């Protein structure tokens, strides 16, 4: 099996870490133009995506298909419950926005088997948790904040359930990972093929795509290398960096941010690579669970990662906390 951004990536171990910072000093969690209405439409866009994903998956794969793929009952019935939740979130948000609500976009999902559907489900549910968590600080109306928090906790339960079904830790780290608006939009945009005619564009941008080269082995924190396919060549072509400008892989896990300097691989592929994933320190856990990564010109010391200095992203790695916690999932 080859491990990619949509498949389980096991990681663990203790090692010297790259610079670490608390997330709230680096990323852009400020209210966007349009304030709470924009944030609610952002949430609605994500809920539309999840609703469509489960609608298609439950139409494409039967209960028997999931059982044959190793997901015994009542897994299919619980997927139907998750689909119901996502439909209800859409109805609630659209109703709250009224005529200001955006309409459903069109989507394309790469899952082709029940197993790949569940793997992608885990990623999407994790992104949903990170999206609501990151947006919370930008909400002005506290009644909306309560609603967002109520949806967030349900998305978190979805995520834990799917992770457990994949034999991953359902609660891999003491803190979940907040992502800012552009980070989440970059992740969602890869599945969006078009927006409804006449809908106003959301004031977010997708970063240039970041491709993680599949690995034959599970990634391990503190030791495994990570290769970013054509990342150097693409950034140069887009004039996002100069040929002698350092580029850092910036990993987000929980409330922690880790910076690891990349290097250009040999040959003409234009790949960037890090020699190892960040590990733990005496005071920090290693990145675990669903870990996000962007490429940036920020080194974590003289400058912090931001939307302005991010050159590509967002990649996703699944990092299992084997060696830090034990349990049967």
PDB file of C-alpha atoms in Angstrom:
ATOM      1  CA  UNK A   1       0.000   0.000   0.000  1.00  0.00           C
ATOM      2  CA  UNK A   2       1.156   3.519  -0.737  1.00  0.00           C
ATOM      3  CA  UNK A   3       0.322   6.246   1.749  1.00  0.00           C
ATOM      4  CA  UNK A   4      -0.988   9.560   0.450  1.00  0.00           C
ATOM      5  CA  UNK A   5      -2.821  12.595   1.836  1.00  0.00           C
ATOM      6  CA  UNK A   6      -6.136  10.728   1.720  1.00  0.00           C
ATOM      7  CA  UNK A   7      -4.918   7.463   3.250  1.00  0.00           C
ATOM      8  CA  UNK A   8      -3.792   6.542   6.777  1.00  0.00           C
ATOM      9  CA  UNK A   9      -0.271   7.613   7.661  1.00  0.00           C
ATOM     10  CA  UNK A  10       1.025   6.194  10.939  1.00  0.00           C
ATOM     11  CA  UNK A  11       3.494   8.257  12.928  1.00  0.00           C
ATOM     12  CA  UNK A  12       5.091   8.274  16.367  1.00  0.00           C
ATOM     13  CA  UNK A  13       8.343   8.733  18.232  1.00  0.00           C
ATOM     14  CA  UNK A  14      10.267  11.367  20.095  1.00  0.00           C
ATOM     15  CA  UNK A  15      12.888  13.582  18.484  1.00  0.00           C
ATOM     16  CA  UNK A  16      14.275  17.101  18.527  1.00  0.00           C
ATOM     17  CA  UNK A  17      11.627  19.421  17.098  1.00  0.00           C
ATOM     18  CA  UNK A  18      11.781  22.323  14.716  1.00  0.00           C
ATOM     19  CA  UNK A  19      10.669  25.750  16.030  1.00  0.00           C
ATOM     20  CA  UNK A  20       7.231  25.534  17.637  1.00  0.00           C
ATOM     21  CA  UNK A  21       4.687  28.301  18.176  1.00  0.00           C
ATOM     22  CA  UNK A  22       1.165  28.706  19.450  1.00  0.00           C
ATOM     23  CA  UNK A  23      -1.286  28.969  16.569  1.00  0.00           C
ATOM     24  CA  UNK A  24      -3.018  32.162  17.688  1.00  0.00           C
ATOM     25  CA  UNK A  25       0.028  34.358  16.975  1.00  0.00           C
ATOM     26  CA  UNK A  26       0.461  33.315  13.374  1.00  0.00           C
ATOM     27  CA  UNK A  27      -2.668  32.679  11.358  1.00  0.00           C
ATOM     28  CA  UNK A  28      -5.402  35.022  10.147  1.00  0.00           C
ATOM     29  CA  UNK A  29      -8.495  34.374  12.260  1.00  0.00           C
ATOM     30  CA  UNK A  30      -9.824  37.929  11.870  1.00  0.00           C
ATOM     31  CA  UNK A  31     -13.415  38.555  10.703  1.00  0.00           C
ATOM     32  CA  UNK A  32     -13.637  38.481   6.882  1.00  0.00           C
ATOM     33  CA  UNK A  33     -15.369  41.143   4.758  1.00  0.00           C
ATOM     34  CA  UNK A  34     -19.098  40.758   5.311  1.00  0.00           C
ATOM     35  CA  UNK A  35     -18.598  39.596   8.887  1.00  0.00           C
ATOM     36  CA  UNK A  36     -20.935  36.973  10.293  1.00  0.00           C
ATOM     37  CA  UNK A  37     -22.963  36.603   7.071  1.00  0.00           C
ATOM     38  CA  UNK A  38     -19.794  35.668   5.200  1.00  0.00           C
ATOM     39  CA  UNK A  39     -18.791  33.230   7.932  1.00  0.00           C
ATOM     40  CA  UNK A  40     -22.226  31.567   7.863  1.00  0.00           C
ATOM     41  CA  UNK A  41     -22.035  31.245   4.060  1.00  0.00           C
ATOM     42  CA  UNK A  42     -18.533  29.804   4.436  1.00  0.00           C
ATOM     43  CA  UNK A  43     -19.953  27.216   6.843  1.00  0.00           C
ATOM     44  CA  UNK A  44     -22.902  26.576   4.511  1.00  0.00           C
ATOM     45  CA  UNK A  45     -20.523  25.973   1.589  1.00  0.00           C
ATOM     46  CA  UNK A  46     -18.704  23.330   3.630  1.00  0.00           C
ATOM     47  CA  UNK A  47     -21.969  21.731   4.746  1.00  0.00           C
ATOM     48  CA  UNK A  48     -23.206  21.577   1.146  1.00  0.00           C
ATOM     49  CA  UNK A  49     -19.970  19.756   0.268  1.00  0.00           C
ATOM     50  CA  UNK A  50     -20.366  17.222   3.070  1.00  0.00           C
ATOM     51  CA  UNK A  51     -24.049  16.687   2.297  1.00  0.00           C
ATOM     52  CA  UNK A  52     -23.280  15.962  -1.356  1.00  0.00           C
ATOM     53  CA  UNK A  53     -20.379  13.698  -0.432  1.00  0.00           C
ATOM     54  CA  UNK A  54     -22.542  11.465   1.753  1.00  0.00           C
ATOM     55  CA  UNK A  55     -25.478  11.619  -0.652  1.00  0.00           C
ATOM     56  CA  UNK A  56     -23.292  10.291  -3.473  1.00  0.00           C
ATOM     57  CA  UNK A  57     -21.477   7.760  -1.308  1.00  0.00           C
ATOM     58  CA  UNK A  58     -24.640   6.224   0.088  1.00  0.00           C
ATOM     59  CA  UNK A  59     -26.055   6.058  -3.437  1.00  0.00           C
ATOM     60  CA  UNK A  60     -22.913   4.445  -4.862  1.00  0.00           C
ATOM     61  CA  UNK A  61     -22.212   1.878  -2.124  1.00  0.00           C
ATOM     62  CA  UNK A  62     -24.645  -0.452  -0.389  1.00  0.00           C
ATOM     63  CA  UNK A  63     -24.685  -1.805   3.136  1.00  0.00           C
ATOM     64  CA  UNK A  64     -23.285  -5.068   1.753  1.00  0.00           C
ATOM     65  CA  UNK A  65     -20.456  -3.182   0.028  1.00  0.00           C
ATOM     66  CA  UNK A  66     -19.330  -1.626   3.318  1.00  0.00           C
ATOM     67  CA  UNK A  67     -19.542  -4.969   5.136  1.00  0.00           C
ATOM     68  CA  UNK A  68     -17.457  -6.610   2.404  1.00  0.00           C
ATOM     69  CA  UNK A  69     -14.897  -3.800   2.763  1.00  0.00           C
ATOM     70  CA  UNK A  70     -14.508  -4.568   6.467  1.00  0.00           C
ATOM     71  CA  UNK A  71     -16.998  -2.105   8.000  1.00  0.00           C
ATOM     72  CA  UNK A  72     -19.571  -4.309   9.733  1.00  0.00           C
ATOM     73  CA  UNK A  73     -23.031  -3.245  10.872  1.00  0.00           C
ATOM     74  CA  UNK A  74     -24.152  -0.809  12.138  1.00  0.00           C
ATOM     75  CA  UNK A  75     -21.595   1.225  10.154  1.00  0.00           C
ATOM     76  CA  UNK A  76     -23.851   1.818   7.139  1.00  0.00           C
ATOM     77  CA  UNK A  77     -26.747   2.884   9.359  1.00  0.00           C
ATOM     78  CA  UNK A  78     -24.467   5.298  11.193  1.00  0.00           C
ATOM     79  CA  UNK A  79     -23.286   6.790   7.890  1.00  0.00           C
ATOM     80  CA  UNK A  80     -26.952   7.448   7.158  1.00  0.00           C
ATOM     81  CA  UNK A  81     -27.189   9.263  10.500  1.00  0.00           C
ATOM     82  CA  UNK A  82     -24.162  11.382   9.593  1.00  0.00           C
ATOM     83  CA  UNK A  83     -25.789  12.210   6.248  1.00  0.00           C
ATOM     84  CA  UNK A  84     -28.943  13.263   8.112  1.00  0.00           C
ATOM     85  CA  UNK A  85     -26.868  15.545  10.347  1.00  0.00           C
ATOM     86  CA  UNK A  86     -25.215  17.209   7.352  1.00  0.00           C
ATOM     87  CA  UNK A  87     -28.587  17.731   5.656  1.00  0.00           C
ATOM     88  CA  UNK A  88     -29.911  19.288   8.849  1.00  0.00           C
ATOM     89  CA  UNK A  89     -26.899  21.606   9.115  1.00  0.00           C
ATOM     90  CA  UNK A  90     -27.531  22.785   5.543  1.00  0.00           C
ATOM     91  CA  UNK A  91     -31.221  23.412   6.209  1.00  0.00           C
ATOM     92  CA  UNK A  92     -30.505  25.319   9.408  1.00  0.00           C
ATOM     93  CA  UNK A  93     -27.761  27.554   7.979  1.00  0.00           C
ATOM     94  CA  UNK A  94     -29.638  28.235   4.749  1.00  0.00           C
ATOM     95  CA  UNK A  95     -32.748  29.096   6.746  1.00  0.00           C
ATOM     96  CA  UNK A  96     -30.826  31.415   9.045  1.00  0.00           C
ATOM     97  CA  UNK A  97     -29.279  33.253   6.080  1.00  0.00           C
ATOM     98  CA  UNK A  98     -32.514  33.509   4.100  1.00  0.00           C
ATOM     99  CA  UNK A  99     -32.039  35.330   0.801  1.00  0.00           C
ATOM    100  CA  UNK A 100     -28.375  35.963   1.669  1.00  0.00           C
ATOM    101  CA  UNK A 101     -27.583  32.225   1.507  1.00  0.00           C
ATOM    102  CA  UNK A 102     -25.293  30.962  -1.246  1.00  0.00           C
ATOM    103  CA  UNK A 103     -26.492  27.997  -3.275  1.00  0.00           C
ATOM    104  CA  UNK A 104     -24.989  24.547  -3.592  1.00  0.00           C
ATOM    105  CA  UNK A 105     -21.908  24.328  -5.807  1.00  0.00           C
ATOM    106  CA  UNK A 106     -21.025  21.344  -8.004  1.00  0.00           C
ATOM    107  CA  UNK A 107     -18.503  18.805  -6.767  1.00  0.00           C
ATOM    108  CA  UNK A 108     -16.306  15.924  -7.788  1.00  0.00           C
ATOM    109  CA  UNK A 109     -14.963  13.433  -5.260  1.00  0.00           C
ATOM    110  CA  UNK A 110     -12.115  11.004  -6.017  1.00  0.00           C
ATOM    111  CA  UNK A 111     -13.384   8.027  -3.975  1.00  0.00           C
ATOM    112  CA  UNK A 112     -13.969   4.913  -6.091  1.00  0.00           C
ATOM    113  CA  UNK A 113     -14.415   2.199  -3.437  1.00  0.00           C
ATOM    114  CA  UNK A 114     -16.075   1.978  -0.022  1.00  0.00           C
ATOM    115  CA  UNK A 115     -12.632   2.050   1.610  1.00  0.00           C
ATOM    116  CA  UNK A 116     -11.525   5.193  -0.224  1.00  0.00           C
ATOM    117  CA  UNK A 117     -14.900   6.778   0.538  1.00  0.00           C
ATOM    118  CA  UNK A 118     -14.406   6.211   4.274  1.00  0.00           C
ATOM    119  CA  UNK A 119     -10.806   7.461   4.107  1.00  0.00           C
ATOM    120  CA  UNK A 120     -11.978  10.676   2.439  1.00  0.00           C
ATOM    121  CA  UNK A 121     -14.855  10.936   4.895  1.00  0.00           C
ATOM    122  CA  UNK A 122     -12.315  11.004   7.713  1.00  0.00           C
ATOM    123  CA  UNK A 123     -10.398  13.833   6.055  1.00  0.00           C
ATOM    124  CA  UNK A 124     -13.548  15.892   5.379  1.00  0.00           C
ATOM    125  CA  UNK A 125     -14.884  15.477   8.904  1.00  0.00           C
ATOM    126  CA  UNK A 126     -11.517  16.504  10.319  1.00  0.00           C
ATOM    127  CA  UNK A 127     -11.440  19.562   8.085  1.00  0.00           C
ATOM    128  CA  UNK A 128     -14.957  20.418   9.249  1.00  0.00           C
ATOM    129  CA  UNK A 129     -13.815  20.407  12.861  1.00  0.00           C
ATOM    130  CA  UNK A 130     -10.805  22.589  12.003  1.00  0.00           C
ATOM    131  CA  UNK A 131     -12.970  24.979   9.983  1.00  0.00           C
ATOM    132  CA  UNK A 132     -15.503  25.663  12.728  1.00  0.00           C
ATOM    133  CA  UNK A 133     -12.769  25.872  15.349  1.00  0.00           C
ATOM    134  CA  UNK A 134     -10.799  28.395  13.315  1.00  0.00           C
ATOM    135  CA  UNK A 135     -13.850  30.502  12.457  1.00  0.00           C
ATOM    136  CA  UNK A 136     -15.127  30.700  16.025  1.00  0.00           C
ATOM    137  CA  UNK A 137     -12.872  33.592  17.066  1.00  0.00           C
ATOM    138  CA  UNK A 138     -14.067  35.694  14.111  1.00  0.00           C
ATOM    139  CA  UNK A 139     -17.804  35.437  14.916  1.00  0.00           C
ATOM    140  CA  UNK A 140     -19.194  38.649  16.395  1.00  0.00           C
ATOM    141  CA  UNK A 141     -22.796  37.669  17.221  1.00  0.00           C
ATOM    142  CA  UNK A 142     -22.564  35.323  20.194  1.00  0.00           C
ATOM    143  CA  UNK A 143     -25.816  33.589  19.282  1.00  0.00           C
ATOM    144  CA  UNK A 144     -24.129  32.509  16.038  1.00  0.00           C
ATOM    145  CA  UNK A 145     -21.133  31.405  18.067  1.00  0.00           C
ATOM    146  CA  UNK A 146     -23.344  29.060  20.077  1.00  0.00           C
ATOM    147  CA  UNK A 147     -24.770  27.584  16.868  1.00  0.00           C
ATOM    148  CA  UNK A 148     -21.293  27.122  15.391  1.00  0.00           C
ATOM    149  CA  UNK A 149     -20.116  25.486  18.592  1.00  0.00           C
ATOM    150  CA  UNK A 150     -23.102  23.143  18.563  1.00  0.00           C
ATOM    151  CA  UNK A 151     -22.321  22.052  14.992  1.00  0.00           C
ATOM    152  CA  UNK A 152     -18.604  21.776  15.785  1.00  0.00           C
ATOM    153  CA  UNK A 153     -19.170  19.231  18.542  1.00  0.00           C
ATOM    154  CA  UNK A 154     -21.296  17.084  16.236  1.00  0.00           C
ATOM    155  CA  UNK A 155     -18.663  17.238  13.479  1.00  0.00           C
ATOM    156  CA  UNK A 156     -16.089  16.185  16.063  1.00  0.00           C
ATOM    157  CA  UNK A 157     -18.168  13.139  16.978  1.00  0.00           C
ATOM    158  CA  UNK A 158     -18.486  12.262  13.302  1.00  0.00           C
ATOM    159  CA  UNK A 159     -14.720  12.515  12.965  1.00  0.00           C
ATOM    160  CA  UNK A 160     -14.059  10.337  16.009  1.00  0.00           C
ATOM    161  CA  UNK A 161     -16.489   7.674  14.829  1.00  0.00           C
ATOM    162  CA  UNK A 162     -14.992   7.468  11.323  1.00  0.00           C
ATOM    163  CA  UNK A 163     -11.450   7.461  12.702  1.00  0.00           C
ATOM    164  CA  UNK A 164     -12.288   4.568  15.017  1.00  0.00           C
ATOM    165  CA  UNK A 165     -13.799   2.653  12.080  1.00  0.00           C
ATOM    166  CA  UNK A 166     -10.463   3.093  10.283  1.00  0.00           C
ATOM    167  CA  UNK A 167      -8.608   1.745  13.345  1.00  0.00           C
ATOM    168  CA  UNK A 168      -7.182   5.202  14.004  1.00  0.00           C
ATOM    169  CA  UNK A 169      -7.186   6.908  17.365  1.00  0.00           C
ATOM    170  CA  UNK A 170     -10.552   8.698  17.718  1.00  0.00           C
ATOM    171  CA  UNK A 171      -8.923  11.363  19.916  1.00  0.00           C
ATOM    172  CA  UNK A 172      -5.252  11.558  18.894  1.00  0.00           C
ATOM    173  CA  UNK A 173      -4.255  14.792  20.635  1.00  0.00           C
ATOM    174  CA  UNK A 174      -5.501  16.862  23.600  1.00  0.00           C
ATOM    175  CA  UNK A 175      -6.287  19.788  21.255  1.00  0.00           C
ATOM    176  CA  UNK A 176      -7.944  19.907  17.844  1.00  0.00           C
ATOM    177  CA  UNK A 177      -6.368  21.954  15.047  1.00  0.00           C
ATOM    178  CA  UNK A 178      -7.875  25.317  14.037  1.00  0.00           C
ATOM    179  CA  UNK A 179      -7.429  26.359  10.416  1.00  0.00           C
ATOM    180  CA  UNK A 180      -8.036  29.810   9.002  1.00  0.00           C
ATOM    181  CA  UNK A 181     -10.442  30.627   6.181  1.00  0.00           C
ATOM    182  CA  UNK A 182      -7.979  30.362   3.295  1.00  0.00           C
ATOM    183  CA  UNK A 183      -6.513  27.104   4.598  1.00  0.00           C
ATOM    184  CA  UNK A 184      -9.949  25.488   4.698  1.00  0.00           C
ATOM    185  CA  UNK A 185     -11.017  27.029   1.393  1.00  0.00           C
ATOM    186  CA  UNK A 186      -7.876  25.582  -0.214  1.00  0.00           C
ATOM    187  CA  UNK A 187      -8.820  22.118   1.019  1.00  0.00           C
ATOM    188  CA  UNK A 188     -12.450  22.428  -0.101  1.00  0.00           C
ATOM    189  CA  UNK A 189     -11.631  23.945  -3.490  1.00  0.00           C
ATOM    190  CA  UNK A 190     -10.067  20.734  -4.790  1.00  0.00           C
ATOM    191  CA  UNK A 191     -13.536  19.128  -4.726  1.00  0.00           C
ATOM    192  CA  UNK A 192     -15.500  22.098  -6.109  1.00  0.00           C
ATOM    193  CA  UNK A 193     -15.979  22.136  -9.884  1.00  0.00           C
ATOM    194  CA  UNK A 194     -18.237  25.194 -10.127  1.00  0.00           C
ATOM    195  CA  UNK A 195     -20.331  27.684  -8.192  1.00  0.00           C
ATOM    196  CA  UNK A 196     -23.982  28.548  -8.671  1.00  0.00           C
ATOM    197  CA  UNK A 197     -24.499  31.323 -11.261  1.00  0.00           C
ATOM    198  CA  UNK A 198     -25.237  34.671  -9.652  1.00  0.00           C
ATOM    199  CA  UNK A 199     -23.858  33.799  -6.232  1.00  0.00           C
ATOM    200  CA  UNK A 200     -21.404  36.362  -4.863  1.00  0.00           C
ATOM    201  CA  UNK A 201     -17.869  35.004  -4.528  1.00  0.00           C
ATOM    202  CA  UNK A 202     -16.689  34.342  -1.008  1.00  0.00           C
ATOM    203  CA  UNK A 203     -13.731  36.579  -0.084  1.00  0.00           C
ATOM    204  CA  UNK A 204     -11.283  33.699   0.261  1.00  0.00           C
ATOM    205  CA  UNK A 205      -8.536  32.355  -1.964  1.00  0.00           C
ATOM    206  CA  UNK A 206      -7.217  28.876  -2.583  1.00  0.00           C
ATOM    207  CA  UNK A 207      -3.458  28.534  -2.343  1.00  0.00           C
ATOM    208  CA  UNK A 208      -1.613  26.821  -5.200  1.00  0.00           C
ATOM    209  CA  UNK A 209      -2.142  23.094  -4.787  1.00  0.00           C
ATOM    210  CA  UNK A 210       0.351  21.085  -2.768  1.00  0.00           C
ATOM    211  CA  UNK A 211       0.913  17.440  -3.709  1.00  0.00           C
ATOM    212  CA  UNK A 212       2.476  15.035  -1.243  1.00  0.00           C
ATOM    213  CA  UNK A 213       4.329  12.210  -2.957  1.00  0.00           C
ATOM    214  CA  UNK A 214       2.827   8.887  -1.823  1.00  0.00           C
ATOM    215  CA  UNK A 215       5.050   6.847   0.476  1.00  0.00           C
ATOM    216  CA  UNK A 216       5.366   3.074   0.619  1.00  0.00           C
ATOM    217  CA  UNK A 217       5.480   3.230   4.393  1.00  0.00           C
ATOM    218  CA  UNK A 218       3.507   4.941   7.146  1.00  0.00           C
ATOM    219  CA  UNK A 219       5.035   8.255   8.111  1.00  0.00           C
ATOM    220  CA  UNK A 220       6.660   8.434  11.541  1.00  0.00           C
ATOM    221  CA  UNK A 221       7.079  11.678  13.465  1.00  0.00           C
ATOM    222  CA  UNK A 222      10.708  12.549  14.013  1.00  0.00           C
ATOM    223  CA  UNK A 223      12.091  10.306  11.274  1.00  0.00           C
ATOM    224  CA  UNK A 224      10.069   9.926   8.057  1.00  0.00           C
ATOM    225  CA  UNK A 225      10.888  12.136   5.057  1.00  0.00           C
ATOM    226  CA  UNK A 226       8.148  13.920   3.128  1.00  0.00           C
ATOM    227  CA  UNK A 227       8.399  14.893  -0.529  1.00  0.00           C
ATOM    228  CA  UNK A 228       6.324  17.643  -2.138  1.00  0.00           C
ATOM    229  CA  UNK A 229       5.965  16.844  -5.820  1.00  0.00           C
ATOM    230  CA  UNK A 230       7.075  19.633  -8.235  1.00  0.00           C
ATOM    231  CA  UNK A 231       6.643  22.191  -5.446  1.00  0.00           C
ATOM    232  CA  UNK A 232       9.903  24.042  -6.133  1.00  0.00           C
ATOM    233  CA  UNK A 233       9.379  24.097  -9.898  1.00  0.00           C
ATOM    234  CA  UNK A 234       5.785  25.278  -9.523  1.00  0.00           C
ATOM    235  CA  UNK A 235       6.651  28.037  -7.043  1.00  0.00           C
ATOM    236  CA  UNK A 236       9.458  29.321  -9.262  1.00  0.00           C
ATOM    237  CA  UNK A 237       7.217  29.308 -12.329  1.00  0.00           C
ATOM    238  CA  UNK A 238       4.572  31.269 -10.436  1.00  0.00           C
ATOM    239  CA  UNK A 239       7.254  33.696  -9.188  1.00  0.00           C
ATOM    240  CA  UNK A 240       6.307  32.995  -5.592  1.00  0.00           C
ATOM    241  CA  UNK A 241       9.941  32.448  -4.620  1.00  0.00           C
ATOM    242  CA  UNK A 242      13.387  33.194  -5.999  1.00  0.00           C
ATOM    243  CA  UNK A 243      15.877  30.433  -6.790  1.00  0.00           C
ATOM    244  CA  UNK A 244      17.904  31.080  -3.638  1.00  0.00           C
ATOM    245  CA  UNK A 245      14.985  31.659  -1.254  1.00  0.00           C
ATOM    246  CA  UNK A 246      14.548  29.122   1.579  1.00  0.00           C
ATOM    247  CA  UNK A 247      11.217  27.325   1.777  1.00  0.00           C
ATOM    248  CA  UNK A 248       9.836  25.741   4.920  1.00  0.00           C
ATOM    249  CA  UNK A 249       7.282  23.004   5.391  1.00  0.00           C
ATOM    250  CA  UNK A 250       4.950  24.236   8.118  1.00  0.00           C
ATOM    251  CA  UNK A 251       2.995  21.529   9.940  1.00  0.00           C
ATOM    252  CA  UNK A 252      -0.141  22.259  12.002  1.00  0.00           C
ATOM    253  CA  UNK A 253      -1.190  19.862  14.759  1.00  0.00           C
ATOM    254  CA  UNK A 254      -3.453  20.870  17.630  1.00  0.00           C
ATOM    255  CA  UNK A 255      -2.407  24.336  18.779  1.00  0.00           C
ATOM    256  CA  UNK A 256       1.200  23.804  17.687  1.00  0.00           C
ATOM    257  CA  UNK A 257       3.022  24.849  14.524  1.00  0.00           C
ATOM    258  CA  UNK A 258       6.273  23.217  13.413  1.00  0.00           C
ATOM    259  CA  UNK A 259       8.712  24.601  10.818  1.00  0.00           C
ATOM    260  CA  UNK A 260      11.039  22.296   8.885  1.00  0.00           C
ATOM    261  CA  UNK A 261      13.395  23.594   6.195  1.00  0.00           C
ATOM    262  CA  UNK A 262      13.023  21.913   2.813  1.00  0.00           C
ATOM    263  CA  UNK A 263      15.627  21.177   0.178  1.00  0.00           C
ATOM    264  CA  UNK A 264      15.401  20.720  -3.584  1.00  0.00           C
ATOM    265  CA  UNK A 265      15.766  17.103  -4.660  1.00  0.00           C
ATOM    266  CA  UNK A 266      18.228  16.020  -7.327  1.00  0.00           C
ATOM    267  CA  UNK A 267      17.172  15.726 -10.946  1.00  0.00           C
ATOM    268  CA  UNK A 268      14.701  17.766 -12.944  1.00  0.00           C
ATOM    269  CA  UNK A 269      11.497  17.016 -11.051  1.00  0.00           C
ATOM    270  CA  UNK A 270      11.611  20.235  -9.049  1.00  0.00           C
ATOM    271  CA  UNK A 271      10.466  18.508  -5.872  1.00  0.00           C
ATOM    272  CA  UNK A 272      10.951  19.853  -2.368  1.00  0.00           C
ATOM    273  CA  UNK A 273      11.655  17.503   0.517  1.00  0.00           C
ATOM    274  CA  UNK A 274      12.098  17.457   4.282  1.00  0.00           C
ATOM    275  CA  UNK A 275      14.428  14.871   5.781  1.00  0.00           C
ATOM    276  CA  UNK A 276      12.009  14.068   8.582  1.00  0.00           C
ATOM    277  CA  UNK A 277       8.690  15.024  10.036  1.00  0.00           C
ATOM    278  CA  UNK A 278       8.927  17.075  13.235  1.00  0.00           C
ATOM    279  CA  UNK A 279       8.953  15.073  16.441  1.00  0.00           C
ATOM    280  CA  UNK A 280       8.275  15.788  20.088  1.00  0.00           C
ATOM    281  CA  UNK A 281      10.300  17.823  22.569  1.00  0.00           C
ATOM    282  CA  UNK A 282      10.433  17.676  26.350  1.00  0.00           C
ATOM    283  CA  UNK A 283       7.395  19.958  26.465  1.00  0.00           C
ATOM    284  CA  UNK A 284       5.597  19.235  23.175  1.00  0.00           C
ATOM    285  CA  UNK A 285       3.864  16.165  21.812  1.00  0.00           C
ATOM    286  CA  UNK A 286       4.720  15.131  18.296  1.00  0.00           C
ATOM    287  CA  UNK A 287       2.191  16.097  15.615  1.00  0.00           C
ATOM    288  CA  UNK A 288      -0.509  13.445  15.704  1.00  0.00           C
ATOM    289  CA  UNK A 289      -3.829  12.632  14.105  1.00  0.00           C
ATOM    290  CA  UNK A 290      -4.887  14.617  11.059  1.00  0.00           C
ATOM    291  CA  UNK A 291      -1.923  16.925  10.489  1.00  0.00           C
ATOM    292  CA  UNK A 292      -1.923  19.756   7.946  1.00  0.00           C
ATOM    293  CA  UNK A 293       1.043  21.174   6.042  1.00  0.00           C
ATOM    294  CA  UNK A 294       1.723  24.209   3.863  1.00  0.00           C
ATOM    295  CA  UNK A 295       4.886  25.481   2.214  1.00  0.00           C
ATOM    296  CA  UNK A 296       5.945  28.957   3.261  1.00  0.00           C
ATOM    297  CA  UNK A 297       8.866  31.348   3.176  1.00  0.00           C
ATOM    298  CA  UNK A 298       8.436  31.908   6.941  1.00  0.00           C
ATOM    299  CA  UNK A 299      11.010  30.193   9.143  1.00  0.00           C
ATOM    300  CA  UNK A 300       9.153  30.453  12.456  1.00  0.00           C
ATOM    301  CA  UNK A 301      11.846  32.654  14.000  1.00  0.00           C
ATOM    302  CA  UNK A 302      12.213  35.853  12.002  1.00  0.00           C
ATOM    303  CA  UNK A 303       8.711  35.503  10.562  1.00  0.00           C
ATOM    304  CA  UNK A 304       5.574  33.474  11.228  1.00  0.00           C
ATOM    305  CA  UNK A 305       3.494  31.590   8.688  1.00  0.00           C
ATOM    306  CA  UNK A 306       0.622  33.630   7.259  1.00  0.00           C
ATOM    307  CA  UNK A 307      -1.620  33.655   4.220  1.00  0.00           C
ATOM    308  CA  UNK A 308       0.699  36.218   2.634  1.00  0.00           C
ATOM    309  CA  UNK A 309       3.841  34.057   2.806  1.00  0.00           C
ATOM    310  CA  UNK A 310       2.195  30.692   2.074  1.00  0.00           C
ATOM    311  CA  UNK A 311       3.266  29.500  -1.376  1.00  0.00           C
ATOM    312  CA  UNK A 312       1.237  26.269  -1.582  1.00  0.00           C
ATOM    313  CA  UNK A 313      -1.102  24.109   0.440  1.00  0.00           C
ATOM    314  CA  UNK A 314      -2.842  22.547   2.119  1.00  0.00           C
ATOM    315  CA  UNK A 315      -1.611  18.952   2.411  1.00  0.00           C
ATOM    316  CA  UNK A 316      -3.028  16.391   4.842  1.00  0.00           C
ATOM    317  CA  UNK A 317      -1.197  13.601   6.626  1.00  0.00           C
ATOM    318  CA  UNK A 318      -2.655  11.070   9.046  1.00  0.00           C
ATOM    319  CA  UNK A 319      -0.277  10.576  11.960  1.00  0.00           C
ATOM    320  CA  UNK A 320      -1.072   7.845  14.470  1.00  0.00           C
ATOM    321  CA  UNK A 321       0.141   8.428  18.047  1.00  0.00           C
ATOM    322  CA  UNK A 322       1.545   4.914  18.471  1.00  0.00           C
ATOM    323  CA  UNK A 323       4.122   4.988  21.261  1.00  0.00           C
ATOM    324  CA  UNK A 324       2.514   7.983  22.965  1.00  0.00           C
ATOM    325  CA  UNK A 325      -0.796   6.404  23.865  1.00  0.00           C
ATOM    326  CA  UNK A 326      -2.036   2.876  23.774  1.00  0.00           C
ATOM    327  CA  UNK A 327      -5.536   1.633  23.329  1.00  0.00           C
ATOM    328  CA  UNK A 328      -7.867  -0.517  21.282  1.00  0.00           C
ATOM    329  CA  UNK A 329      -9.923   1.451  18.771  1.00  0.00           C
TER     330      UNK A 329
END
